[in-house]
XYZ file of C-alpha atoms in Angstrom:
160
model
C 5.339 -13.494 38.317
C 6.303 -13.413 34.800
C 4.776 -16.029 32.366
C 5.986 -17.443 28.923
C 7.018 -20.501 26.955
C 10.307 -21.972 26.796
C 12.347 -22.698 23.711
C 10.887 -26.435 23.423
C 6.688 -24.576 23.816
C 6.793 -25.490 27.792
C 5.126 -23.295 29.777
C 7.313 -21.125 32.532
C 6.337 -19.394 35.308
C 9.022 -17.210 36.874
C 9.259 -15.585 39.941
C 11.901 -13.440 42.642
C 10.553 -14.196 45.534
C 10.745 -17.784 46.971
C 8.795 -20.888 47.396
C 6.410 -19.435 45.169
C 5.442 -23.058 43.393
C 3.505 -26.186 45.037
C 6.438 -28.461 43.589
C 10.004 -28.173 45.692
C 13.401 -27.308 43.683
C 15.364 -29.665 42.780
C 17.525 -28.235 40.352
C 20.105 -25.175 39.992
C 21.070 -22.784 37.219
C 24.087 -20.179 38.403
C 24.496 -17.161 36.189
C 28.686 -16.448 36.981
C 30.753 -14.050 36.928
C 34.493 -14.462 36.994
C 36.633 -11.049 36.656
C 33.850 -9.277 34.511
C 33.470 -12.162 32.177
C 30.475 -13.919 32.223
C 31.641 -17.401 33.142
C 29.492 -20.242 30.828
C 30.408 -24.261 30.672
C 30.165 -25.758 26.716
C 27.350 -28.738 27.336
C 28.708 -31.594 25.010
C 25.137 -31.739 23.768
C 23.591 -28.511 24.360
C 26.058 -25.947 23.826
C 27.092 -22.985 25.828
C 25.111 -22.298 28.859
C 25.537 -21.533 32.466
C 26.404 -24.383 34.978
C 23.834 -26.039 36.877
C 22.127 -29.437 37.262
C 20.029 -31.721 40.211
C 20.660 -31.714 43.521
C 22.126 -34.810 45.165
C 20.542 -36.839 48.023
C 20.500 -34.818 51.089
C 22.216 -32.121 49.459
C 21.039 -28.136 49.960
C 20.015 -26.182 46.715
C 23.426 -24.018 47.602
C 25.774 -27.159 48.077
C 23.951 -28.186 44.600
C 24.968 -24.822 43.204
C 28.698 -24.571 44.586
C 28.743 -28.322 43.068
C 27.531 -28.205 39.668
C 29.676 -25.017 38.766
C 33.388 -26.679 40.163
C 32.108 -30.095 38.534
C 31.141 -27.906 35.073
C 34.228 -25.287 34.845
C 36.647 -26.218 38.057
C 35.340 -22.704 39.463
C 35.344 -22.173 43.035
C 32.587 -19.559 44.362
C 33.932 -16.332 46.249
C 29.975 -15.494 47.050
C 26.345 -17.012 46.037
C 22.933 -14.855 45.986
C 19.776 -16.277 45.525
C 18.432 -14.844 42.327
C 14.735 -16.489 41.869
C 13.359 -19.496 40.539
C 11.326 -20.814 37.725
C 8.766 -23.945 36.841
C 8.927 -25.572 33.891
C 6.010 -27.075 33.031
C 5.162 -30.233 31.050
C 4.920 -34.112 31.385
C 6.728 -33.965 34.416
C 7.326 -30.295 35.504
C 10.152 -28.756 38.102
C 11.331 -25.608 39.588
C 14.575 -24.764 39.800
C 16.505 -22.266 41.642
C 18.381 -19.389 40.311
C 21.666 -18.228 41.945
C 24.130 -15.469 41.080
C 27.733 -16.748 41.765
C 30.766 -14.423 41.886
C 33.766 -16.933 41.011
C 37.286 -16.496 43.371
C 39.475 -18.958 41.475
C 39.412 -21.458 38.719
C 40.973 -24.626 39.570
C 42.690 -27.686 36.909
C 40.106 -30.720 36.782
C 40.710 -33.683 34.316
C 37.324 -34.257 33.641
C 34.414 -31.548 33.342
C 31.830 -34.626 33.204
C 28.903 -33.803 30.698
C 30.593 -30.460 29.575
C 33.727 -29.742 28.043
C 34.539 -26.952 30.818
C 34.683 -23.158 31.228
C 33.845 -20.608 28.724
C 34.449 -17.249 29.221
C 32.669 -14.572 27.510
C 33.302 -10.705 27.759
C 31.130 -7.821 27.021
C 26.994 -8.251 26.430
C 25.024 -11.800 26.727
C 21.514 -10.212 25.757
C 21.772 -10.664 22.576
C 24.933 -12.830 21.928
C 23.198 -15.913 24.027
C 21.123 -15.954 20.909
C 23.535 -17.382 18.726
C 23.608 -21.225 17.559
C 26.233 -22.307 19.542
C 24.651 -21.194 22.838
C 22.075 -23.405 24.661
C 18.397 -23.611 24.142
C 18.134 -22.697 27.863
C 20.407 -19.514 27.479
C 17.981 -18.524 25.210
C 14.308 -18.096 26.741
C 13.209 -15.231 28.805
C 14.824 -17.028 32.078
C 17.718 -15.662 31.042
C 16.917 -12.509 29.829
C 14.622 -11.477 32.907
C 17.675 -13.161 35.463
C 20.464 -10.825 33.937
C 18.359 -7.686 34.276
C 17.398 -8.932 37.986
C 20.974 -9.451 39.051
C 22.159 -6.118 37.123
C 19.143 -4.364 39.609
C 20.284 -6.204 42.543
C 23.848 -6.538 42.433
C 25.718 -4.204 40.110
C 23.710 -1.221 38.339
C 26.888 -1.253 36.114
C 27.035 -4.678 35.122
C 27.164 -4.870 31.156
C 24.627 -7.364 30.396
């Protein structure tokens, strides 16, 4: 289990393996890949990020997953792999779930609700997620650690 402090000083714990926290997830974050671009949504507040959000009532983390990332960028999911999950802790703390999704298509929506829809970015994320107009969650060691984990797991030649 890895350890640290998110952008806003909140303490993380992150972990591979599941079900590792007392506290259920609730939430999803999918790290996407869509013809070896890195497929991000731009958050109207936040900036660029990857999709992800709460699950619904009755709704399975995966369903959650396959959800936020059509609702966010219109992107249907060819495959989704359980990555890890984290807890943020805090006031009121969470986990949330980690998935890698390989996007299949990218469908037309009119609305991208709380985001103003896909982004795709080529080449490296390491260091480019650390830019101003990317997310304060892109930026923490979530990230970071998730990339290398997927790039272990997945595809040893995945440019990260």
């Amino acid at each position: 289990m890895k350890e640290f402090h998110d952008q806003n000083g909140q303490p993380v714990r992150l972990s591979f393996q599941p079900n590792q926290f007392s506290l259920p997830s609730r939430h999803v974050l999918v790290i996407c890949r869509f013809q070896d671009k890195w497929l991000l949504t731009s958050h109207k507040i936040r900036g660029l990020e990857f999709p992800g959000g709460k699950t619904e009532s009755g709704e399975t983390l995966e369903e959650a997953a396959r959800r936020e990332v059509f609702e966010e960028t219109g992107a249907r999911l060819q495959s989704l792999h359980y990555v890890g999950e984290y807890e943020v802790g805090g006031e009121i703390p969470f986990v949330k779930t980690i998935f890698y999704g390989v996007v299949e298509r990218i469908e037309e929506r009119e609305t991208f609700f709380e985001t103003n829809g896909p982004v795709f970015i080529s080449g490296p994320l390491l260091k480019a997620r650390l830019k101003d107009e990317y997310s304060f969650i892109m930026q923490d060691d979530v990230i970071a650690t998730s990339l290398l984990e997927i790039k272990r797991k997945f595809d040893s030649k995945m440019d990260i």
